[in-house]
Tab-separated table of C-alpha atoms and ligand atoms in Angstrom:
chain	number	residue	atom	x	y	z
A	1	MET	CA	138.606	122.663	121.344
A	2	ASN	CA	139.357	121.240	118.010
A	3	ALA	CA	138.817	123.300	115.176
A	4	ILE	CA	137.029	121.935	112.333
A	5	THR	CA	137.577	123.103	108.812
A	6	LEU	CA	134.797	123.804	106.598
A	7	PRO	CA	135.518	122.815	102.533
A	8	LYS	CA	135.849	125.649	100.581
A	9	PRO	CA	132.677	126.497	98.285
A	10	PRO	CA	133.202	126.171	94.423
A	11	ARG	CA	132.999	129.789	93.252
A	12	VAL	CA	130.820	131.508	90.142
A	13	GLY	CA	132.139	134.737	88.113
A	14	LEU	CA	128.775	136.227	86.226
A	15	VAL	CA	128.741	138.291	82.759
A	16	SER	CA	125.257	139.378	82.586
A	17	LEU	CA	124.327	141.343	79.125
A	18	GLY	CA	121.068	142.541	77.462
A	19	CYS	CA	117.639	143.534	79.063
A	20	PRO	CA	115.841	143.684	82.618
A	21	LYS	CA	114.826	140.356	82.406
A	22	ASN	CA	118.178	138.354	81.462
A	23	LEU	CA	119.210	140.207	84.527
A	24	VAL	CA	116.544	138.621	86.404
A	25	ASP	CA	117.328	135.520	85.397
A	26	SER	CA	121.177	136.025	86.909
A	27	GLU	CA	119.722	136.635	89.549
A	28	ARG	CA	117.404	134.080	89.968
A	29	ILE	CA	120.064	131.788	88.595
A	30	MET	CA	122.470	132.991	91.237
A	31	THR	CA	120.003	133.208	94.194
A	32	LYS	CA	119.710	129.010	93.609
A	33	LEU	CA	123.483	128.633	93.070
A	34	ARG	CA	124.281	131.056	96.404
A	35	SER	CA	121.570	129.173	98.145
A	36	GLU	CA	123.321	125.585	97.480
A	37	GLY	CA	126.877	127.158	99.227
A	38	TYR	CA	128.442	128.370	95.866
A	39	ASP	CA	131.038	132.037	96.304
A	40	MET	CA	130.232	134.599	93.566
A	41	SER	CA	133.618	135.975	92.023
A	42	PRO	CA	134.165	139.389	92.004
A	43	ASP	CA	137.142	138.595	89.051
A	44	TYR	CA	137.366	136.225	86.565
A	45	ALA	CA	140.721	134.806	88.085
A	46	GLY	CA	138.938	133.862	91.111
A	47	ALA	CA	136.287	131.781	89.634
A	48	ASP	CA	136.065	128.204	89.073
A	49	VAL	CA	133.728	129.034	86.464
A	50	VAL	CA	132.179	131.473	84.479
A	51	LEU	CA	128.503	132.273	83.834
A	52	VAL	CA	127.808	134.233	80.821
A	53	ASN	CA	123.726	134.902	80.623
A	54	THR	CA	124.280	136.731	76.792
A	55	CYS	CA	121.935	138.367	74.962
A	56	GLY	CA	120.971	137.781	71.145
A	57	PHE	CA	118.543	140.628	70.066
A	58	LEU	CA	120.199	142.487	67.774
A	59	ASP	CA	123.006	141.658	65.589
A	60	SER	CA	124.681	144.490	67.591
A	61	ALA	CA	124.375	142.379	70.584
A	62	LYS	CA	124.452	139.088	69.301
A	63	GLU	CA	128.451	140.039	68.627
A	64	GLU	CA	128.835	142.051	72.062
A	65	SER	CA	128.100	138.325	73.774
A	66	LEU	CA	130.072	136.421	71.564
A	67	GLU	CA	132.847	138.941	72.459
A	68	ALA	CA	132.260	138.039	76.505
A	69	ILE	CA	132.076	134.593	75.648
A	70	GLY	CA	135.588	134.902	74.091
A	71	GLU	CA	136.877	137.282	77.079
A	72	ALA	CA	135.746	134.136	79.971
A	73	ILE	CA	137.731	132.082	77.754
A	74	ALA	CA	141.259	133.952	77.700
A	75	GLU	CA	141.120	134.855	81.418
A	76	ASN	CA	139.365	132.210	82.707
A	77	GLY	CA	138.733	129.264	80.596
A	78	ARG	CA	135.808	127.797	81.758
A	79	VAL	CA	133.002	128.942	80.952
A	80	VAL	CA	129.630	127.748	80.471
A	81	VAL	CA	127.095	130.346	78.122
A	82	THR	CA	122.813	130.833	78.883
A	83	GLY	CA	120.200	133.590	77.727
A	84	CYS	CA	119.402	133.970	74.271
A	85	MET	CA	121.666	133.119	72.527
A	86	GLY	CA	121.630	129.721	73.246
A	87	LYS	CA	119.593	129.470	70.567
A	88	GLU	CA	122.197	129.934	68.246
A	89	ALA	CA	124.300	127.452	70.084
A	90	GLU	CA	126.008	126.296	66.704
A	91	VAL	CA	127.490	129.385	66.127
A	92	ILE	CA	129.066	129.827	69.579
A	93	ARG	CA	130.501	126.773	69.332
A	94	ALA	CA	131.660	126.891	66.006
A	95	ARG	CA	134.046	129.813	67.627
A	96	PHE	CA	134.324	129.015	70.838
A	97	PRO	CA	134.941	124.934	70.808
A	98	ASN	CA	136.377	124.522	74.643
A	99	VAL	CA	133.279	126.047	76.259
A	100	LEU	CA	131.564	123.540	78.706
A	101	ALA	CA	127.931	123.979	78.181
A	102	ILE	CA	125.452	126.464	76.660
A	103	THR	CA	121.684	126.524	77.322
A	104	GLY	CA	118.754	128.691	76.299
A	105	ALA	CA	116.966	131.466	78.224
A	106	HIS	CA	114.658	130.736	80.768
A	107	GLN	CA	116.263	127.086	81.730
A	108	TYR	CA	117.366	127.346	85.368
A	109	GLU	CA	117.702	124.188	85.563
A	110	GLU	CA	119.489	122.892	82.867
A	111	VAL	CA	122.158	126.675	83.645
A	112	VAL	CA	122.740	125.402	88.031
A	113	ALA	CA	123.348	121.998	86.334
A	114	ALA	CA	125.972	123.031	83.973
A	115	VAL	CA	127.298	124.406	86.561
A	116	HIS	CA	127.016	121.561	89.225
A	117	ASP	CA	129.241	119.477	86.299
A	118	ALA	CA	132.130	122.523	85.861
A	119	ALA	CA	132.207	123.040	89.577
A	120	PRO	CA	130.483	120.383	91.735
A	121	PRO	CA	129.127	121.827	95.439
A	122	VAL	CA	130.805	121.172	98.220
A	123	PRO	CA	127.687	119.445	100.183
A	124	SER	CA	128.460	120.811	104.491
A	125	PRO	CA	126.352	119.379	107.130
A	126	PHE	CA	127.334	121.960	108.980
A	127	ILE	CA	126.425	125.019	107.183
A	128	ASP	CA	123.735	123.205	104.722
A	129	LEU	CA	119.661	123.663	105.631
A	130	VAL	CA	119.087	121.204	103.243
A	131	PRO	CA	120.072	117.999	102.643
A	132	GLU	CA	121.254	117.225	99.514
A	133	ALA	CA	118.857	115.164	97.998
A	134	GLY	CA	116.517	118.755	98.959
A	135	LEU	CA	113.626	118.103	101.749
A	136	LYS	CA	110.600	115.701	100.874
A	137	LEU	CA	107.419	115.230	102.309
A	138	THR	CA	107.305	111.348	101.894
A	139	PRO	CA	108.976	109.188	104.202
A	140	ARG	CA	112.523	108.733	103.776
A	141	HIS	CA	112.754	105.557	102.233
A	142	TYR	CA	110.746	106.233	98.999
A	143	SER	CA	110.584	109.217	96.790
A	144	TYR	CA	108.360	110.583	93.768
A	145	LEU	CA	110.109	111.482	90.481
A	146	LYS	CA	108.922	113.903	88.713
A	147	ILE	CA	110.289	113.738	85.133
A	148	SER	CA	108.234	116.670	83.256
A	149	GLU	CA	105.124	118.771	83.411
A	150	GLY	CA	102.535	119.485	81.632
A	151	CYS	CA	100.508	117.774	79.169
A	152	ASN	CA	100.033	118.136	74.913
A	153	HIS	CA	96.270	115.635	75.313
A	154	ARG	CA	93.546	117.522	75.815
A	155	CYS	CA	91.376	115.012	77.305
A	156	ALA	CA	87.573	116.371	77.828
A	157	PHE	CA	87.731	116.260	81.140
A	158	CYS	CA	90.431	117.803	82.602
A	159	ILE	CA	91.659	121.378	82.426
A	160	ILE	CA	96.045	120.663	83.721
A	161	PRO	CA	96.467	121.659	80.101
A	162	SER	CA	95.756	125.105	80.614
A	163	LEU	CA	96.470	125.060	84.243
A	164	ARG	CA	100.209	123.889	83.492
A	165	GLY	CA	100.272	124.088	79.364
A	166	ASP	CA	101.902	121.601	77.213
A	167	LEU	CA	104.627	118.571	78.017
A	168	VAL	CA	107.679	120.138	78.992
A	169	SER	CA	110.281	117.282	80.020
A	170	ARG	CA	113.779	117.876	82.210
A	171	ARG	CA	117.057	116.684	80.914
A	172	PRO	CA	117.310	113.441	81.952
A	173	ASP	CA	120.943	113.874	83.337
A	174	ALA	CA	118.964	116.115	85.853
A	175	VAL	CA	116.066	113.453	86.166
A	176	LEU	CA	119.359	110.769	86.699
A	177	ARG	CA	121.103	113.449	88.746
A	178	GLU	CA	118.313	113.439	91.151
A	179	ALA	CA	117.235	110.124	91.341
A	180	GLU	CA	121.060	109.470	92.168
A	181	LYS	CA	120.874	111.695	94.969
A	182	LEU	CA	117.626	109.964	96.249
A	183	VAL	CA	119.177	107.012	96.258
A	184	ALA	CA	122.050	107.491	98.260
A	185	ALA	CA	119.986	109.307	100.625
A	186	GLY	CA	118.397	106.234	101.844
A	187	THR	CA	115.076	105.830	99.665
A	188	ARG	CA	114.627	102.474	97.942
A	189	GLU	CA	111.747	102.995	95.989
A	190	LEU	CA	111.115	105.596	93.042
A	191	LEU	CA	107.553	106.391	92.021
A	192	VAL	CA	108.098	107.960	88.574
A	193	ILE	CA	105.312	110.424	88.046
A	194	SER	CA	104.546	112.898	85.423
A	195	GLN	CA	100.837	113.764	83.693
A	196	ASP	CA	102.118	110.878	80.599
A	197	THR	CA	104.871	109.333	81.248
A	198	SER	CA	105.483	107.587	78.140
A	199	ALA	CA	105.476	111.356	76.174
A	200	TYR	CA	108.602	111.941	78.637
A	201	GLY	CA	110.951	113.599	76.014
A	202	VAL	CA	108.673	114.627	72.625
A	203	ASP	CA	109.776	117.697	73.090
A	204	ILE	CA	113.215	117.115	73.628
A	205	ARG	CA	113.271	114.326	71.470
A	206	ASN	CA	117.124	115.773	70.639
A	207	ASP	CA	118.765	116.453	73.495
A	208	ILE	CA	121.084	113.412	74.591
A	209	ARG	CA	122.976	113.342	77.478
A	210	GLN	CA	125.926	111.735	78.612
A	211	TRP	CA	125.054	109.765	81.887
A	212	HIS	CA	127.942	107.932	83.792
A	213	GLY	CA	129.692	107.800	80.305
A	214	ARG	CA	126.556	106.284	78.358
A	215	GLU	CA	124.045	107.956	75.758
A	216	VAL	CA	121.145	108.560	77.604
A	217	ARG	CA	118.132	110.055	75.331
A	218	PRO	CA	115.145	111.501	76.904
A	219	HIS	CA	113.196	108.423	76.342
A	220	MET	CA	111.388	106.526	78.454
A	221	THR	CA	112.876	103.120	77.631
A	222	ASP	CA	116.237	105.038	78.576
A	223	LEU	CA	115.166	106.527	81.642
A	224	SER	CA	114.010	103.134	83.023
A	225	ARG	CA	117.318	101.234	82.160
A	226	GLU	CA	119.926	103.720	83.683
A	227	LEU	CA	117.082	104.585	86.778
A	228	GLY	CA	117.977	100.765	86.922
A	229	LEU	CA	121.094	100.406	87.372
A	230	LEU	CA	121.413	102.705	90.304
A	231	ARG	CA	122.540	101.161	93.448
A	232	THR	CA	122.060	101.982	97.338
A	233	PRO	CA	124.605	102.502	99.276
A	234	LYS	CA	124.915	98.726	100.217
A	235	GLY	CA	124.454	98.004	96.897
A	236	GLU	CA	121.154	96.845	96.604
A	237	THR	CA	118.757	97.912	93.129
A	238	PRO	CA	116.254	100.475	93.728
A	239	TRP	CA	112.557	99.589	92.898
A	240	VAL	CA	111.018	101.885	90.382
A	241	ARG	CA	108.046	102.216	89.724
A	242	LEU	CA	105.832	103.942	86.693
A	243	HIS	CA	102.990	106.129	87.215
A	244	TYR	CA	100.481	108.020	84.517
A	245	VAL	CA	101.964	105.633	81.533
A	246	TYR	CA	99.530	105.567	78.040
A	247	PRO	CA	99.500	102.567	75.800
A	248	TYR	CA	101.473	103.663	73.370
A	249	PRO	CA	103.336	100.975	71.154
A	250	HIS	CA	106.976	101.500	72.495
A	251	VAL	CA	105.426	100.979	75.979
A	252	ASP	CA	106.098	97.411	74.652
A	253	GLN	CA	109.985	98.241	74.816
A	254	VAL	CA	109.529	98.314	78.346
A	255	ILE	CA	107.982	95.305	79.785
A	256	PRO	CA	111.530	93.313	78.653
A	257	LEU	CA	113.360	95.254	81.582
A	258	MET	CA	110.788	94.483	83.982
A	259	ALA	CA	111.217	90.749	83.564
A	260	GLU	CA	115.060	91.325	83.516
A	261	GLY	CA	113.762	93.259	87.113
A	262	HIS	CA	115.592	96.461	85.835
A	263	VAL	CA	111.850	98.577	86.307
A	264	LEU	CA	109.101	97.068	88.782
A	265	PRO	CA	106.986	94.887	86.890
A	266	TYR	CA	103.912	96.872	87.709
A	267	LEU	CA	102.790	99.602	85.365
A	268	ASP	CA	99.943	102.051	86.818
A	269	ILE	CA	97.777	102.842	82.983
A	270	PRO	CA	94.826	105.408	84.017
A	271	PHE	CA	92.749	104.035	80.739
A	272	GLN	CA	89.455	106.359	81.715
A	273	HIS	CA	87.217	103.958	80.423
A	274	ALA	CA	86.986	101.485	77.525
A	275	SER	CA	84.132	101.792	75.286
A	276	PRO	CA	86.069	103.452	72.146
A	277	LYS	CA	82.909	105.643	71.865
A	278	VAL	CA	83.184	107.003	75.599
A	279	LEU	CA	86.909	107.159	74.959
A	280	ARG	CA	86.860	109.391	72.001
A	281	SER	CA	84.330	111.924	73.105
A	282	MET	CA	86.889	112.119	75.968
A	283	ARG	CA	89.298	112.152	74.118
A	284	ARG	CA	91.432	110.315	75.096
A	285	PRO	CA	95.507	109.185	73.945
A	286	ALA	CA	96.337	106.161	72.664
A	287	ASN	CA	92.738	104.881	73.124
A	288	ASP	CA	92.841	101.974	70.068
A	289	ALA	CA	90.755	98.966	70.706
A	290	LYS	CA	93.847	96.847	71.018
A	291	VAL	CA	94.305	97.074	74.210
A	292	LEU	CA	93.270	93.751	75.460
A	293	GLU	CA	95.660	92.405	73.361
A	294	ARG	CA	98.472	94.569	74.479
A	295	ILE	CA	98.216	93.342	77.781
A	296	ARG	CA	98.524	89.844	76.891
A	297	GLY	CA	101.508	90.236	75.084
A	298	TRP	CA	103.316	92.474	77.598
A	299	ARG	CA	101.957	89.412	80.000
A	300	SER	CA	103.824	86.972	78.141
A	301	VAL	CA	106.854	88.881	77.641
A	302	CYS	CA	106.461	89.294	81.579
A	303	PRO	CA	103.710	87.186	83.743
A	304	GLU	CA	104.064	88.609	86.984
A	305	ILE	CA	103.504	92.032	86.117
A	306	ALA	CA	100.528	93.992	87.795
A	307	ILE	CA	98.187	96.634	85.991
A	308	ARG	CA	96.747	99.184	88.331
A	309	SER	CA	93.654	101.845	86.703
A	310	SER	CA	91.299	104.196	87.203
A	311	PHE	CA	88.276	105.276	85.471
A	312	VAL	CA	85.164	107.057	85.381
A	313	VAL	CA	81.747	106.334	85.329
A	314	GLY	CA	78.872	108.613	84.530
A	315	PHE	CA	80.773	110.740	81.775
A	316	PRO	CA	78.255	112.104	79.455
A	317	GLY	CA	76.391	110.037	76.720
A	318	GLU	CA	77.674	106.784	78.148
A	319	THR	CA	74.688	104.942	77.816
A	320	GLU	CA	73.738	101.168	79.398
A	321	GLU	CA	75.905	99.789	76.619
A	322	ASP	CA	79.065	101.651	76.668
A	323	PHE	CA	78.912	100.861	80.542
A	324	ASP	CA	78.594	97.110	79.523
A	325	TYR	CA	81.118	96.882	77.668
A	326	LEU	CA	83.221	98.683	79.974
A	327	ILE	CA	82.091	95.786	82.550
A	328	ASN	CA	83.326	92.942	80.116
A	329	TRP	CA	86.010	94.566	79.590
A	330	LEU	CA	87.509	94.474	83.133
A	331	GLU	CA	86.123	91.182	83.192
A	332	GLU	CA	88.565	90.219	80.585
A	333	ALA	CA	91.090	92.508	81.285
A	334	ARG	CA	91.283	91.510	85.050
A	335	LEU	CA	93.675	94.319	86.563
A	336	ASP	CA	95.299	94.633	89.676
A	337	ARG	CA	94.196	97.828	90.802
A	338	VAL	CA	90.994	99.603	90.215
A	339	GLY	CA	89.921	102.803	91.293
A	340	ALA	CA	86.615	104.193	90.125
A	341	PHE	CA	85.492	107.942	90.128
A	342	ARG	CA	81.735	108.925	88.991
A	343	PHE	CA	81.984	112.450	86.579
A	344	GLU	CA	81.976	115.638	87.747
A	345	PRO	CA	82.131	118.496	85.790
A	346	VAL	CA	85.391	120.891	86.116
A	347	GLU	CA	85.235	124.225	85.468
A	348	GLY	CA	86.730	125.495	82.298
A	349	ALA	CA	86.411	121.565	80.969
A	350	SER	CA	85.199	121.326	77.576
A	351	ALA	CA	83.674	118.076	78.584
A	352	ASN	CA	81.128	120.453	80.932
A	353	ALA	CA	79.404	120.895	77.268
A	354	LEU	CA	78.886	117.704	76.335
A	355	PRO	CA	75.040	116.831	76.081
A	356	ASP	CA	73.056	113.582	77.935
A	357	PRO	CA	74.453	113.996	80.963
A	358	VAL	CA	74.156	110.963	82.896
A	359	PRO	CA	71.288	110.728	86.207
A	360	GLU	CA	73.448	111.094	90.029
A	361	GLU	CA	71.521	107.821	90.983
A	362	VAL	CA	73.155	106.034	87.520
A	363	LYS	CA	76.104	106.984	88.397
A	364	GLU	CA	76.302	105.862	91.753
A	365	GLU	CA	74.850	102.092	90.823
A	366	ARG	CA	77.020	102.435	88.233
A	367	TYR	CA	80.566	103.294	90.239
A	368	ARG	CA	79.378	100.592	92.684
A	369	ARG	CA	79.206	97.886	90.091
A	370	VAL	CA	82.859	98.826	88.820
A	371	MET	CA	83.923	98.685	92.290
A	372	GLU	CA	82.204	94.932	92.823
A	373	VAL	CA	83.472	93.731	90.407
A	374	SER	CA	87.348	95.196	90.238
A	375	ALA	CA	87.344	93.974	94.023
A	376	ARG	CA	86.118	90.614	93.075
A	377	ILE	CA	88.708	90.263	90.869
A	378	SER	CA	91.352	91.765	93.184
A	379	ALA	CA	90.269	89.122	95.525
A	380	GLU	CA	90.988	86.415	93.012
A	381	LYS	CA	94.050	87.164	92.663
A	382	LEU	CA	94.960	88.049	95.835
A	383	ALA	CA	93.966	84.466	96.882
A	384	ALA	CA	96.077	83.020	94.002
A	385	LYS	CA	98.816	84.759	96.123
A	386	VAL	CA	98.439	82.933	99.112
A	387	GLY	CA	101.673	80.328	99.636
A	388	ALA	CA	104.010	82.456	97.653
A	389	THR	CA	107.038	84.541	98.956
A	390	LEU	CA	107.154	87.889	97.768
A	391	ASP	CA	109.321	90.787	98.088
A	392	VAL	CA	108.111	93.755	100.404
A	393	ILE	CA	109.302	96.718	101.417
A	394	ILE	CA	108.499	98.224	104.926
A	395	ASP	CA	106.907	101.048	105.759
A	396	ALA	CA	105.799	100.653	109.306
A	397	VAL	CA	106.234	98.748	111.519
A	398	ASP	CA	104.261	98.913	115.266
A	399	ASP	CA	105.440	97.828	119.182
A	400	GLU	CA	104.159	94.246	119.164
A	401	GLY	CA	106.327	92.799	116.527
A	402	GLY	CA	104.021	93.889	113.683
A	403	ALA	CA	104.625	95.518	110.749
A	404	SER	CA	103.304	96.880	107.083
A	405	GLY	CA	104.565	97.010	103.837
A	406	ARG	CA	104.002	96.478	100.460
A	407	SER	CA	104.719	94.140	97.907
A	408	LYS	CA	106.002	95.141	94.007
A	409	ALA	CA	102.421	94.721	92.805
A	410	ASP	CA	101.443	98.044	95.136
A	411	ALA	CA	102.416	101.529	95.286
A	412	PRO	CA	102.249	103.561	97.964
A	413	GLU	CA	98.661	105.632	98.905
A	414	ILE	CA	96.640	103.773	96.566
A	415	ASP	CA	97.438	100.063	96.312
A	416	GLY	CA	96.712	97.427	98.564
A	417	GLU	CA	99.234	96.408	101.839
A	418	VAL	CA	100.913	93.275	103.023
A	419	HIS	CA	100.732	92.398	106.852
A	420	LEU	CA	103.118	90.941	108.982
A	421	ARG	CA	103.410	89.382	111.862
A	422	ASP	CA	106.554	88.219	113.633
A	423	ALA	CA	108.149	91.284	112.031
A	424	GLY	CA	110.409	92.086	115.021
A	425	GLY	CA	113.503	93.868	114.271
A	426	LEU	CA	112.113	94.677	110.498
A	427	ARG	CA	113.103	99.025	109.925
A	428	PRO	CA	110.676	100.810	107.565
A	429	GLY	CA	113.086	100.707	103.710
A	430	ASP	CA	113.726	96.866	104.649
A	431	VAL	CA	112.575	94.996	101.742
A	432	VAL	CA	112.688	91.517	102.956
A	433	SER	CA	110.853	87.555	101.570
A	434	VAL	CA	107.222	87.437	102.801
A	435	HIS	CA	105.427	84.157	102.833
A	436	VAL	CA	102.127	84.755	102.157
A	437	GLU	CA	99.245	83.794	104.774
A	438	GLU	CA	95.736	84.939	103.583
A	439	ALA	CA	94.167	87.525	101.466
A	440	ASP	CA	91.322	90.328	101.370
A	441	ASP	CA	90.523	91.659	98.786
A	442	HIS	CA	92.679	94.454	99.022
A	443	ASP	CA	95.579	93.252	101.459
A	444	LEU	CA	97.978	90.440	101.860
A	445	TYR	CA	99.109	89.024	105.464
A	446	GLY	CA	102.214	87.125	105.806
A	447	VAL	CA	105.257	86.375	108.335
A	448	PRO	CA	109.072	86.842	106.987
A	449	ALA	CA	110.401	83.942	105.194
B	1	SF4	S1	93.745	113.480	81.452
B	1	SF4	FE1	94.646	114.070	79.617
B	1	SF4	S2	94.354	116.722	78.907
B	1	SF4	FE2	94.870	115.985	81.473
B	1	SF4	S3	96.939	115.338	82.003
B	1	SF4	FE3	96.175	113.462	81.625
B	1	SF4	S4	96.676	112.890	79.810
B	1	SF4	FE4	96.518	115.055	79.723
């Protein structure tokens, strides 16, 4: 019988100071590390890294925390500091410049990431219940990448900020590490999501991190650039698709990255309406009247950019004139993909108190008109692709030699598909050149080129 020697897991020492809340934080951190295969070390000597969870409640507690850090440095040398004293990182650094990382209280993801940096986990297919890239509910070849939680806006129809709080961005290196693991595990397409992707990093503006020897700001542009530099195990560039982007001026900086092929030429922008009056009453962010001009500018930099959006019809106070404004705007903007919703009051949303509700039959009629106009525009745009050769990512194959996939202009679940004939031998996740033979309102039909 052949014996297999399992890799030795890294060992973490812990010094936990302060109140019971801090103790619970320590338990959560250690539970997470243990679930990743780390061992606990009862002494300094056996630890690959020592975590000091500090207390900063009183001056005496701070001094005790500093002494504990000093002792861990003297006895072991590889120390990560977390807890309440994380707020006074400069005091700690002044006294102990060799501390590996300092994070604040409740920043579980940051602490765990700092331990990963100091003593990388050793993945083992024999004992890990969870693959390195985590458990996924999407097919293996595409993955959602959440870059922040919560939202700083207060749109009148939405209760997400009251459910999830204000924007909290993830560290850029933590996002990139997750993306790198996903790509190493077979992801060919990363779908960047949040409540407001263009606002990413405004809450941690100065938290610049090192990533593969380069500085990365917590900013949509830096993140997009770095995601575009990832490579699959076969050396291919993964597709990177940006969702929930608002048309703030800095979005213009991402368009050249699309033109250069770092990020897919695709923007999912939930405009929700076009009439300035309705947008104001909805309290939508970035709702200036020059959006059409901006879209023209993006198309001049990156002609193949596909723009998808969603719109709400029948918002309280929406007049026939506001609705006509929306229809004319859609005719001019010629978006590639459009979804529409009839306004529905959500419990707790401030829009419920607005006057002039729109009757249900009027909502229905407006919904029908938006869908008609957008289907015609979509059909015209897709018809123009007949005869072209496009890259398509394969999502599914059947037993009769057919397959379905998506072009760069199509996100999974929400946009159209490309249906292929004579596609034997392809597998989900393959990216192939396809000659487009036909089109309808939403889908393309073709054959591998
Ligand atoms: S709809 Fe408005 S408030 Fe709600 S998550 Fe989106 S931007 Fe934030």
